[in-house]
Amino acid sequence: MFVSERKHLTGMSRGELAEFLNEFGEPRYRADQVFRGLHQRRLQSFQEMTDLPKALREQLCESATPSVLTVESKYVSEDGTRRFLMNTADGNPVETVFIPTENRDTICFSSQSGCALKCDFCLTAKLGLLRNLTTGEIVEQIITVLNDVYGPGGETPHGTNLVAMGAGEPFMNFDNLIKALEIMSDDDGLFIVPNRVTVSTVGIVPKIIEFSKLQRRPNLAISLSAPTDELRDRLMPINKRWKIDDLMAAAKTFERTLKPGERFTFEYVLLGGVNDSIEQARKLAAVLRKHGLHRVKINLIPHNPAEQLDYHPPEIDTVEAFKRTLESLGVSAYVRTPRGRDIFAACGQLAAKHEANPVKLTTSETAELTL
Ligand code: SAH
């Protein structure tokens, strides 16, 4: 049987797994064993699930698979960030980035192969949309990265944060994304709970509303990057569909559902000479004020340049002045330090880029690097 005909169990909920195993006449607890094997022990083959009877393991090998992605290459940045370039069984690129910091790890995963949105400053846009990733392909990215960094099934010394900020628009693959996050939050599995997760969207208005109604939902970030429709139309064509006023109204609906103490984020990519003036910072603060948005912070992301992109990051003084202007108007603003720029792993740089120097590290070397 070909891999693609086998069921990918990593994308199944516990209920679906139970149903699948029920077809082999297996009781419910077997589904729990397989779920733990896949997600808690992060096993990549059924043969290693030695708590299952041998006959069942063989049946599973025949009809199912724990893994559909292959790691094609891996790049390690001088700052410790790693970029994994993987392939789906049907040959579409999937990119995932591991970003270590002192007391936590962040994994930036992709929701789609390529991207349909044509944000002018983003390299991923140049790929176009290849296809939505399945639930299993989303979950498997995280399993693959954790196994690579900490060894197969190895304990993770820090908490893992997830950001849906890789390739693609998460809200255009909403159902698969939400299901993947549910699977990953299971305390018998990866146990990455929603408040450790941030989903970033260009602002698909109906999906922001749908998202705000979810019971256990992750944090939200909205990519804004311009304070006026005129400029945003040009930078992010999605703005022609939903204007800034529509987007802010949806953001306000979302804000009303925040729990005490929670905030949400607007991302603003700073493009030298394009959207980085003091006047534009004032306009940005005014837009938030107009819509009564108070429980927000702005993440300022200096542009990560690439040869095919006609933009460059502003001077550091300009970035600081933009930030101070926002703060003086009562808006919290933070500057995001770029990570992994040298290996094309930073925001907006994921374009399945092959480089001359992929690294093949063994697990022990890898662990040393991050500890
Ligand atoms: N499609 C979603 C998820 C991707 S998140 C979204 O756009 O929100 C990636 C973030 O990186 C977005 O905030 C995007 O605006 C930003 N970005 C894109 N290209 C960039 C670049 N070249 N430099 C810095 N940030 C960039």
Coordinates of C-alpha atoms and ligand atoms in Angstrom, one line a residue:
M1 CA 0.0 0.0 0.0
F2 CA 1.2 3.5 -0.8
V3 CA 1.9 5.9 2.1
S4 CA -0.8 8.3 0.9
E5 CA -3.4 5.5 1.1
R6 CA -2.6 4.8 4.7
K7 CA -4.5 6.8 7.4
H8 CA -2.4 9.4 9.0
L9 CA -3.2 8.9 12.7
T10 CA -1.3 12.0 14.0
G11 CA -4.2 14.2 12.8
M12 CA -7.0 12.2 14.5
S13 CA -8.8 13.2 17.6
R14 CA -9.0 10.6 20.3
G15 CA -12.6 9.9 19.3
E16 CA -11.6 9.3 15.6
L17 CA -8.7 7.1 16.7
A18 CA -11.1 5.0 18.8
E19 CA -13.4 4.6 15.8
F20 CA -10.5 3.6 13.6
L21 CA -9.3 1.0 16.0
N22 CA -12.8 -0.2 16.7
E23 CA -12.8 -1.4 13.0
F24 CA -10.1 -3.8 14.1
G25 CA -12.2 -4.9 17.0
E26 CA -9.9 -3.0 19.5
P27 CA -11.2 -1.6 22.8
R28 CA -11.2 2.1 23.6
Y29 CA -8.1 1.9 25.8
R30 CA -6.0 0.9 22.8
A31 CA -6.8 4.3 21.2
D32 CA -5.5 6.0 24.3
Q33 CA -2.3 4.0 24.1
V34 CA -1.8 4.9 20.4
F35 CA -2.6 8.5 21.2
R36 CA 0.0 8.6 24.0
G37 CA 2.5 6.8 21.7
L38 CA 2.1 9.4 19.0
H39 CA 1.8 12.6 21.0
Q40 CA 3.3 12.1 24.4
R41 CA 6.1 9.7 23.5
R42 CA 6.3 11.2 20.0
L43 CA 7.0 7.8 18.4
Q44 CA 7.4 7.9 14.7
S45 CA 6.8 4.2 14.1
F46 CA 4.2 1.7 15.3
Q47 CA 6.8 -0.9 15.9
E48 CA 8.1 1.1 18.8
M49 CA 4.7 1.0 20.5
T50 CA 5.7 -2.1 22.4
D51 CA 2.7 -1.8 24.8
L52 CA 0.5 -2.8 21.8
P53 CA 0.2 -6.5 20.8
K54 CA 2.5 -7.4 18.0
A55 CA -0.4 -8.3 15.7
L56 CA -2.0 -4.9 16.2
R57 CA 1.3 -3.2 15.5
E58 CA 1.5 -5.1 12.2
Q59 CA -2.0 -4.3 11.3
L60 CA -1.3 -0.6 12.0
C61 CA 1.8 -0.7 9.8
E62 CA -0.3 -2.1 7.0
S63 CA -3.2 0.4 7.1
A64 CA -1.9 3.5 8.8
T65 CA 1.1 5.8 9.3
P66 CA 2.3 8.0 12.1
S67 CA 4.3 10.3 9.7
V68 CA 3.7 11.8 6.3
L69 CA 6.3 14.6 6.3
T70 CA 10.0 14.1 5.4
V71 CA 12.7 16.5 6.5
E72 CA 14.5 17.6 3.4
S73 CA 17.0 19.9 5.1
K74 CA 17.7 21.8 8.2
Y75 CA 19.5 25.1 8.7
V76 CA 20.9 26.4 11.9
S77 CA 21.3 30.1 12.5
E78 CA 24.2 31.8 14.4
D79 CA 21.5 32.8 17.0
G80 CA 20.4 29.1 17.5
T81 CA 17.2 29.4 15.5
R82 CA 16.7 26.4 13.2
R83 CA 14.7 26.2 10.0
F84 CA 13.3 22.8 8.9
L85 CA 12.4 22.5 5.3
M86 CA 10.0 19.5 5.0
N87 CA 8.0 17.9 2.2
T88 CA 4.5 16.5 2.2
A89 CA 4.0 13.0 0.6
D90 CA 2.8 14.8 -2.5
G91 CA 5.9 17.0 -2.7
N92 CA 4.7 20.4 -1.3
P93 CA 7.1 22.3 0.9
V94 CA 6.4 22.8 4.6
E95 CA 8.6 25.1 6.8
T96 CA 8.8 25.2 10.5
V97 CA 11.1 27.2 12.7
F98 CA 12.5 26.5 16.2
I99 CA 13.4 29.6 18.1
P100 CA 15.1 29.0 21.5
T101 CA 15.2 31.7 24.1
E102 CA 16.7 31.4 27.6
N103 CA 13.7 30.0 29.5
R104 CA 11.3 28.9 26.8
D105 CA 11.2 27.6 23.2
T106 CA 8.9 28.9 20.5
I107 CA 8.0 26.8 17.5
C108 CA 6.7 28.7 14.5
F109 CA 4.6 26.4 12.3
S110 CA 3.0 26.7 8.9
S111 CA -0.7 26.3 8.3
Q112 CA -0.5 26.1 4.5
S113 CA 2.1 25.2 1.9
G114 CA 2.8 28.6 0.2
C115 CA 0.3 31.4 0.7
A116 CA -2.6 32.9 -1.3
L117 CA -2.3 36.4 0.1
K118 CA -0.1 38.7 -1.8
C119 CA 1.4 40.9 0.9
D120 CA 3.9 42.9 -1.0
F121 CA 6.7 42.8 1.6
C122 CA 6.5 39.0 2.2
L123 CA 8.6 36.4 0.5
T124 CA 6.2 33.5 1.1
A125 CA 3.7 35.4 -1.1
K126 CA 5.9 34.7 -4.1
L127 CA 5.2 30.9 -3.8
G128 CA 1.4 31.4 -4.2
L129 CA -0.9 28.9 -2.5
L130 CA 0.1 25.3 -3.0
R131 CA -2.4 23.8 -0.7
N132 CA -3.9 23.7 2.8
L133 CA -2.0 21.5 5.3
T134 CA -4.0 18.7 6.9
T135 CA -4.5 18.6 10.7
G136 CA -1.9 15.8 10.9
E137 CA 0.7 17.7 8.8
I138 CA 0.3 20.7 11.2
V139 CA 0.7 18.5 14.4
E140 CA 3.6 16.5 12.9
Q141 CA 5.6 19.7 12.3
I142 CA 5.8 20.2 16.1
I143 CA 6.5 16.5 16.8
T144 CA 9.4 16.5 14.3
V145 CA 11.0 19.7 15.7
L146 CA 10.8 18.5 19.3
N147 CA 12.2 15.1 18.4
D148 CA 15.0 16.8 16.5
V149 CA 15.9 19.2 19.3
Y150 CA 15.5 17.0 22.3
G151 CA 15.8 13.5 20.8
P152 CA 13.0 11.1 20.0
G153 CA 10.4 11.5 22.8
G154 CA 13.0 13.4 24.9
E155 CA 11.7 15.6 27.7
T156 CA 11.4 19.3 26.8
P157 CA 13.2 21.3 29.5
H158 CA 11.3 24.4 28.9
G159 CA 7.7 25.1 28.1
T160 CA 6.9 25.2 24.4
N161 CA 5.1 28.1 22.9
L162 CA 3.5 27.8 19.5
V163 CA 3.0 30.5 16.9
A164 CA 1.0 30.0 13.8
M165 CA 3.2 32.5 12.0
G166 CA 4.9 30.3 9.4
A167 CA 3.8 30.1 5.8
G168 CA 0.2 30.5 5.0
E169 CA -2.9 32.2 6.4
P170 CA -4.1 30.2 9.4
F171 CA -7.7 31.5 9.1
M172 CA -8.0 30.2 5.6
N173 CA -7.4 26.8 6.9
F174 CA -9.4 27.4 10.0
D175 CA -10.9 23.9 10.8
N176 CA -7.7 22.0 10.3
L177 CA -5.8 24.5 12.4
I178 CA -8.3 24.5 15.3
K179 CA -8.5 20.7 15.3
A180 CA -4.6 20.5 15.4
L181 CA -4.5 22.9 18.3
E182 CA -7.1 20.8 20.2
I183 CA -5.1 17.6 19.6
M184 CA -1.9 19.4 20.8
S185 CA -3.5 20.7 24.0
D186 CA -4.4 17.2 25.3
D187 CA -2.7 16.6 28.6
D188 CA -2.1 13.0 27.6
G189 CA -0.3 14.3 24.5
L190 CA 2.0 17.2 23.7
F191 CA 0.0 19.2 26.3
I192 CA 0.6 22.6 24.7
V193 CA -2.4 24.6 26.1
P194 CA -4.2 27.4 24.2
N195 CA -2.7 30.2 26.2
R196 CA 0.8 29.1 25.0
V197 CA -0.4 29.5 21.4
T198 CA -0.7 32.6 19.2
V199 CA -2.5 32.6 15.9
S200 CA -1.6 35.4 13.5
T201 CA -4.0 36.5 10.7
V202 CA -4.0 39.1 8.0
G203 CA -7.5 39.8 9.2
I204 CA -10.1 37.5 7.7
V205 CA -13.0 39.3 9.3
P206 CA -15.7 36.5 9.6
K207 CA -13.0 34.1 11.0
I208 CA -12.0 36.6 13.6
I209 CA -15.7 36.6 14.7
E210 CA -15.8 32.8 14.7
F211 CA -12.5 32.6 16.6
S212 CA -13.8 35.0 19.3
K213 CA -16.7 32.5 20.0
L214 CA -14.4 29.6 20.7
Q215 CA -14.4 28.3 24.2
R216 CA -10.7 27.4 24.7
R217 CA -9.0 29.5 22.2
P218 CA -5.4 30.6 21.7
N219 CA -4.1 34.2 21.6
L220 CA -4.7 36.4 18.6
A221 CA -2.4 38.6 16.6
I222 CA -3.6 40.7 13.6
S223 CA -1.1 41.8 11.0
L224 CA -1.9 45.5 10.3
S225 CA 1.2 47.2 8.9
A226 CA -0.5 50.3 7.8
P227 CA -2.7 53.0 9.4
T228 CA -4.7 54.0 6.3
D229 CA -6.7 52.1 3.7
E230 CA -4.8 53.8 0.9
L231 CA -1.5 52.3 2.1
R232 CA -2.8 49.0 3.3
D233 CA -4.6 48.4 0.0
R234 CA -1.2 48.6 -1.6
L235 CA 0.8 46.6 1.0
M236 CA -1.8 43.9 1.8
P237 CA -4.4 43.4 -1.0
I238 CA -6.7 41.6 1.5
N239 CA -7.5 45.1 2.6
K240 CA -9.6 45.6 -0.6
R241 CA -11.9 42.9 0.8
W242 CA -12.1 44.1 4.4
K243 CA -11.2 47.8 5.1
I244 CA -9.5 48.9 8.2
D245 CA -12.8 50.0 9.8
D246 CA -14.3 46.5 9.2
L247 CA -11.1 44.9 10.6
M248 CA -11.1 47.1 13.7
A249 CA -14.8 46.4 14.3
A250 CA -14.1 42.7 14.3
A251 CA -11.1 43.3 16.5
K252 CA -13.3 45.1 18.9
T253 CA -15.8 42.2 19.0
F254 CA -12.8 39.9 19.8
E255 CA -11.6 42.3 22.5
R256 CA -14.9 42.2 24.3
T257 CA -14.4 38.4 24.7
L258 CA -11.0 38.7 26.4
K259 CA -10.7 37.5 30.0
P260 CA -9.5 39.9 32.6
G261 CA -5.8 40.7 32.2
E262 CA -5.6 39.4 28.6
R263 CA -4.6 41.5 25.7
F264 CA -4.2 40.8 22.0
T265 CA -1.6 42.0 19.4
F266 CA -1.3 43.9 16.3
E267 CA 1.7 43.2 14.2
Y268 CA 3.2 46.1 12.2
V269 CA 6.0 45.3 9.8
L270 CA 8.2 48.5 9.7
L271 CA 9.2 49.3 6.1
G272 CA 11.8 52.0 5.7
G273 CA 10.4 55.2 4.2
V274 CA 7.0 53.5 3.6
N275 CA 5.0 53.2 6.9
D276 CA 7.5 54.3 9.6
S277 CA 7.0 58.0 10.0
I278 CA 5.9 59.8 13.2
E279 CA 2.8 60.9 11.4
Q280 CA 1.9 57.3 10.6
A281 CA 2.5 56.3 14.3
R282 CA 0.1 59.0 15.3
K283 CA -2.5 57.8 12.8
L284 CA -2.1 54.2 14.0
A285 CA -2.8 55.3 17.6
A286 CA -5.8 57.3 16.3
V287 CA -7.2 54.3 14.6
L288 CA -7.1 52.3 17.8
R289 CA -8.6 55.1 19.7
K290 CA -11.4 55.6 17.2
H291 CA -12.4 52.0 17.6
G292 CA -12.1 52.0 21.4
L293 CA -9.3 49.4 21.3
H294 CA -7.4 49.6 24.6
R295 CA -6.4 46.0 25.4
V296 CA -3.9 45.8 22.6
K297 CA -0.2 45.8 22.2
I298 CA 1.7 46.5 19.0
N299 CA 4.6 44.3 17.9
L300 CA 6.8 46.3 15.6
I301 CA 8.7 44.0 13.2
P302 CA 11.5 45.7 11.3
H303 CA 11.3 44.3 7.8
N304 CA 13.4 41.2 7.0
P305 CA 14.8 41.9 3.6
A306 CA 15.3 39.6 0.7
E307 CA 16.6 40.1 -2.8
Q308 CA 13.1 39.7 -4.4
L309 CA 11.5 42.3 -2.1
D310 CA 11.6 46.0 -2.8
Y311 CA 11.7 47.0 0.9
H312 CA 14.3 47.5 3.6
P313 CA 14.1 47.9 7.4
P314 CA 14.2 51.4 8.8
E315 CA 17.2 52.8 10.7
I316 CA 17.1 51.8 14.4
D317 CA 16.5 55.4 15.5
T318 CA 13.4 55.5 13.3
V319 CA 12.1 52.3 14.8
E320 CA 12.7 53.8 18.3
A321 CA 11.0 57.0 17.4
F322 CA 7.9 55.2 16.1
K323 CA 7.7 53.1 19.3
R324 CA 8.1 56.2 21.5
T325 CA 5.4 58.0 19.6
L326 CA 2.9 55.2 20.2
E327 CA 3.9 54.9 23.8
S328 CA 3.4 58.7 24.3
L329 CA -0.1 58.2 23.0
G330 CA -0.8 55.4 25.5
V331 CA -0.3 52.5 23.2
S332 CA 2.1 49.6 24.3
A333 CA 4.6 48.8 21.7
Y334 CA 7.4 46.3 21.5
V335 CA 10.2 45.9 18.9
R336 CA 10.6 42.3 17.8
T337 CA 14.2 41.3 17.5
P338 CA 14.7 39.4 14.2
R339 CA 15.7 35.8 14.7
G340 CA 17.3 33.5 12.1
R341 CA 17.6 36.1 9.3
D342 CA 20.8 34.6 8.2
I343 CA 19.1 31.3 7.3
F344 CA 15.9 32.7 5.9
A345 CA 13.9 31.7 9.0
A346 CA 12.7 35.1 10.1
C347 CA 9.1 36.5 9.6
G348 CA 8.2 36.8 6.0
Q349 CA 11.2 34.9 4.8
L350 CA 9.8 31.4 4.5
A351 CA 9.9 30.6 0.8
A352 CA 11.2 27.0 0.8
K353 CA 14.6 28.4 0.1
H354 CA 17.4 25.9 -0.4
E355 CA 20.8 27.0 0.6
A356 CA 24.3 25.6 0.1
N357 CA 24.9 24.6 3.7
P358 CA 22.2 22.5 5.2
V359 CA 23.3 21.0 8.5
K360 CA 22.9 17.4 9.4
L361 CA 23.3 17.4 13.1
T362 CA 23.0 14.3 15.3
T363 CA 20.6 14.5 18.2
S364 CA 23.3 14.9 20.8
E365 CA 25.0 17.7 19.0
T366 CA 21.7 19.3 18.6
A367 CA 20.8 19.1 22.3
E368 CA 24.2 20.7 23.3
L369 CA 23.5 23.6 21.0
T370 CA 20.3 24.5 22.7
L371 CA 21.1 23.8 26.4
Ligands
SAH1 N1 -0.6 35.1 7.2 C1 -0.5 35.3 8.6 C2 0.5 34.5 9.3 C3 1.9 34.8 9.0 S1 2.6 35.6 10.3 C4 -0.3 36.8 8.8 O1 0.1 37.5 7.9 O2 -0.5 37.3 9.9 C5 4.0 36.4 9.6 C6 4.2 37.8 10.1 O3 5.4 38.3 9.4 C7 3.0 38.7 9.6 O4 2.8 39.6 10.7 C8 3.6 39.4 8.4 O5 3.0 40.7 8.2 C9 5.1 39.5 8.8 N2 6.0 39.6 7.7 C10 5.8 39.2 6.4 N3 6.8 39.5 5.6 C11 7.7 40.1 6.4 C12 9.1 40.5 6.3 N4 9.7 40.4 5.1 N5 9.7 41.1 7.3 C13 9.1 41.1 8.5 N6 7.9 40.7 8.8 C14 7.2 40.2 7.7

